[in-house]
Amino acid sequence: MADKKQKRNNNKNYDEDYNPKFRKQRKKVCVLCSDKNFELDYKNPDQLKKFVNDKGKILPRRTTGCCAKHQRDITTAVKRARHIAVLPYAQQ
């Protein structure tokens, strides 16, 4: 009986820590840090639409790939743009 269990474990073609459901994703790079000429402007709605989803919500850091400092800048820029009616608060 022990020999059969031993054979099943030896037939694996992958490492013990390998899990096919989860694969390592490449770390996202902050757009604002990488491009020094890129300046965030709350009066430019085309620029801010990259950081807002189709319902009008601000995308999180894990989705945008921005660092914490620039994510705060994005949030304030989007909120300012909403306040002066450049961006809508919600899409319908």
PDB file of C-alpha atoms in Angstrom:
ATOM      1  CA  MET A   1       0.000   0.000   0.000  1.00  0.00           C
ATOM      2  CA  ALA A   2       2.769   2.441   0.889  1.00  0.00           C
ATOM      3  CA  ASP A   3       4.439   1.814  -2.492  1.00  0.00           C
ATOM      4  CA  LYS A   4       1.333   2.951  -4.406  1.00  0.00           C
ATOM      5  CA  LYS A   5       1.126   6.238  -2.485  1.00  0.00           C
ATOM      6  CA  GLN A   6       4.833   6.764  -3.058  1.00  0.00           C
ATOM      7  CA  LYS A   7       4.366   6.371  -6.838  1.00  0.00           C
ATOM      8  CA  ARG A   8       1.532   8.884  -7.007  1.00  0.00           C
ATOM      9  CA  ASN A   9       3.617  11.563  -5.316  1.00  0.00           C
ATOM     10  CA  ASN A  10       6.611  10.941  -7.585  1.00  0.00           C
ATOM     11  CA  ASN A  11       4.597  11.409 -10.782  1.00  0.00           C
ATOM     12  CA  LYS A  12       4.134  15.138 -10.225  1.00  0.00           C
ATOM     13  CA  ASN A  13       5.749  17.201 -12.943  1.00  0.00           C
ATOM     14  CA  TYR A  14       5.828  20.408 -10.939  1.00  0.00           C
ATOM     15  CA  ASP A  15       7.179  21.764  -7.680  1.00  0.00           C
ATOM     16  CA  GLU A  16       5.286  21.519  -4.409  1.00  0.00           C
ATOM     17  CA  ASP A  17       4.796  25.287  -4.190  1.00  0.00           C
ATOM     18  CA  TYR A  18       3.522  25.597  -7.776  1.00  0.00           C
ATOM     19  CA  ASN A  19      -0.173  26.348  -8.031  1.00  0.00           C
ATOM     20  CA  PRO A  20      -1.619  26.663 -11.558  1.00  0.00           C
ATOM     21  CA  LYS A  21      -4.517  28.843 -10.338  1.00  0.00           C
ATOM     22  CA  PHE A  22      -2.206  31.646  -9.203  1.00  0.00           C
ATOM     23  CA  ARG A  23       0.530  33.024 -11.381  1.00  0.00           C
ATOM     24  CA  LYS A  24       2.894  35.797 -10.478  1.00  0.00           C
ATOM     25  CA  GLN A  25       1.925  39.107 -12.014  1.00  0.00           C
ATOM     26  CA  ARG A  26       4.407  41.754 -12.962  1.00  0.00           C
ATOM     27  CA  LYS A  27       4.461  44.678 -10.578  1.00  0.00           C
ATOM     28  CA  LYS A  28       2.834  47.750 -12.060  1.00  0.00           C
ATOM     29  CA  VAL A  29       4.916  50.879 -12.401  1.00  0.00           C
ATOM     30  CA  CYS A  30       3.594  54.290 -11.392  1.00  0.00           C
ATOM     31  CA  VAL A  31       2.825  56.338 -14.500  1.00  0.00           C
ATOM     32  CA  LEU A  32       3.490  59.617 -12.745  1.00  0.00           C
ATOM     33  CA  CYS A  33       6.841  58.487 -11.298  1.00  0.00           C
ATOM     34  CA  SER A  34       8.140  56.944 -14.516  1.00  0.00           C
ATOM     35  CA  ASP A  35       7.306  59.899 -16.782  1.00  0.00           C
ATOM     36  CA  LYS A  36       8.683  63.114 -15.302  1.00  0.00           C
ATOM     37  CA  ASN A  37       6.990  65.263 -17.987  1.00  0.00           C
ATOM     38  CA  PHE A  38       3.522  63.904 -17.142  1.00  0.00           C
ATOM     39  CA  GLU A  39       1.712  66.497 -15.045  1.00  0.00           C
ATOM     40  CA  LEU A  40      -1.654  65.773 -13.490  1.00  0.00           C
ATOM     41  CA  ASP A  41      -4.184  68.527 -14.157  1.00  0.00           C
ATOM     42  CA  TYR A  42      -7.712  68.589 -12.744  1.00  0.00           C
ATOM     43  CA  LYS A  43      -8.924  70.703 -15.692  1.00  0.00           C
ATOM     44  CA  ASN A  44      -8.086  67.969 -18.218  1.00  0.00           C
ATOM     45  CA  PRO A  45     -10.907  65.370 -18.200  1.00  0.00           C
ATOM     46  CA  ASP A  46      -9.294  63.120 -20.841  1.00  0.00           C
ATOM     47  CA  GLN A  47      -6.307  62.625 -18.585  1.00  0.00           C
ATOM     48  CA  LEU A  48      -8.428  61.889 -15.515  1.00  0.00           C
ATOM     49  CA  LYS A  49     -10.674  59.350 -17.285  1.00  0.00           C
ATOM     50  CA  LYS A  50      -7.790  56.861 -17.129  1.00  0.00           C
ATOM     51  CA  PHE A  51      -8.133  56.808 -13.354  1.00  0.00           C
ATOM     52  CA  VAL A  52     -11.957  56.593 -13.209  1.00  0.00           C
ATOM     53  CA  ASN A  53     -14.053  53.559 -14.144  1.00  0.00           C
ATOM     54  CA  ASP A  54     -17.176  53.599 -16.325  1.00  0.00           C
ATOM     55  CA  LYS A  55     -19.450  54.224 -13.331  1.00  0.00           C
ATOM     56  CA  GLY A  56     -17.443  57.257 -12.235  1.00  0.00           C
ATOM     57  CA  LYS A  57     -15.626  55.679  -9.297  1.00  0.00           C
ATOM     58  CA  ILE A  58     -11.956  56.396  -8.666  1.00  0.00           C
ATOM     59  CA  LEU A  59      -9.895  53.286  -9.381  1.00  0.00           C
ATOM     60  CA  PRO A  60      -7.787  51.847  -6.527  1.00  0.00           C
ATOM     61  CA  ARG A  61      -3.997  51.727  -6.421  1.00  0.00           C
ATOM     62  CA  ARG A  62      -3.828  48.042  -7.250  1.00  0.00           C
ATOM     63  CA  THR A  63      -5.662  48.734 -10.512  1.00  0.00           C
ATOM     64  CA  THR A  64      -3.947  51.960 -11.574  1.00  0.00           C
ATOM     65  CA  GLY A  65      -0.501  50.849 -10.415  1.00  0.00           C
ATOM     66  CA  CYS A  66       0.330  54.271  -8.970  1.00  0.00           C
ATOM     67  CA  CYS A  67       2.321  54.825  -5.817  1.00  0.00           C
ATOM     68  CA  ALA A  68       0.579  56.074  -2.663  1.00  0.00           C
ATOM     69  CA  LYS A  69       1.743  59.648  -3.085  1.00  0.00           C
ATOM     70  CA  HIS A  70       0.453  59.950  -6.631  1.00  0.00           C
ATOM     71  CA  GLN A  71      -2.759  58.075  -5.861  1.00  0.00           C
ATOM     72  CA  ARG A  72      -3.575  60.812  -3.342  1.00  0.00           C
ATOM     73  CA  ASP A  73      -2.870  63.424  -6.032  1.00  0.00           C
ATOM     74  CA  ILE A  74      -5.160  61.576  -8.454  1.00  0.00           C
ATOM     75  CA  THR A  75      -7.929  61.466  -5.860  1.00  0.00           C
ATOM     76  CA  THR A  76      -7.773  65.185  -5.147  1.00  0.00           C
ATOM     77  CA  ALA A  77      -7.621  66.011  -8.866  1.00  0.00           C
ATOM     78  CA  VAL A  78     -10.701  63.887  -9.618  1.00  0.00           C
ATOM     79  CA  LYS A  79     -12.615  65.396  -6.712  1.00  0.00           C
ATOM     80  CA  ARG A  80     -11.721  68.919  -7.837  1.00  0.00           C
ATOM     81  CA  ALA A  81     -12.773  68.118 -11.398  1.00  0.00           C
ATOM     82  CA  ARG A  82     -16.096  66.801 -10.131  1.00  0.00           C
ATOM     83  CA  HIS A  83     -16.628  69.933  -8.053  1.00  0.00           C
ATOM     84  CA  ILE A  84     -16.185  72.280 -11.026  1.00  0.00           C
ATOM     85  CA  ALA A  85     -18.317  69.959 -13.225  1.00  0.00           C
ATOM     86  CA  VAL A  86     -15.543  68.803 -15.539  1.00  0.00           C
ATOM     87  CA  LEU A  87     -16.161  65.167 -14.529  1.00  0.00           C
ATOM     88  CA  PRO A  88     -19.522  63.745 -13.500  1.00  0.00           C
ATOM     89  CA  TYR A  89     -20.003  62.328 -10.013  1.00  0.00           C
ATOM     90  CA  ALA A  90     -21.677  59.214 -11.419  1.00  0.00           C
ATOM     91  CA  GLN A  91     -22.431  57.778 -14.845  1.00  0.00           C
ATOM     92  CA  GLN A  92     -25.966  56.690 -15.631  1.00  0.00           C
TER      93      GLN A  92
END
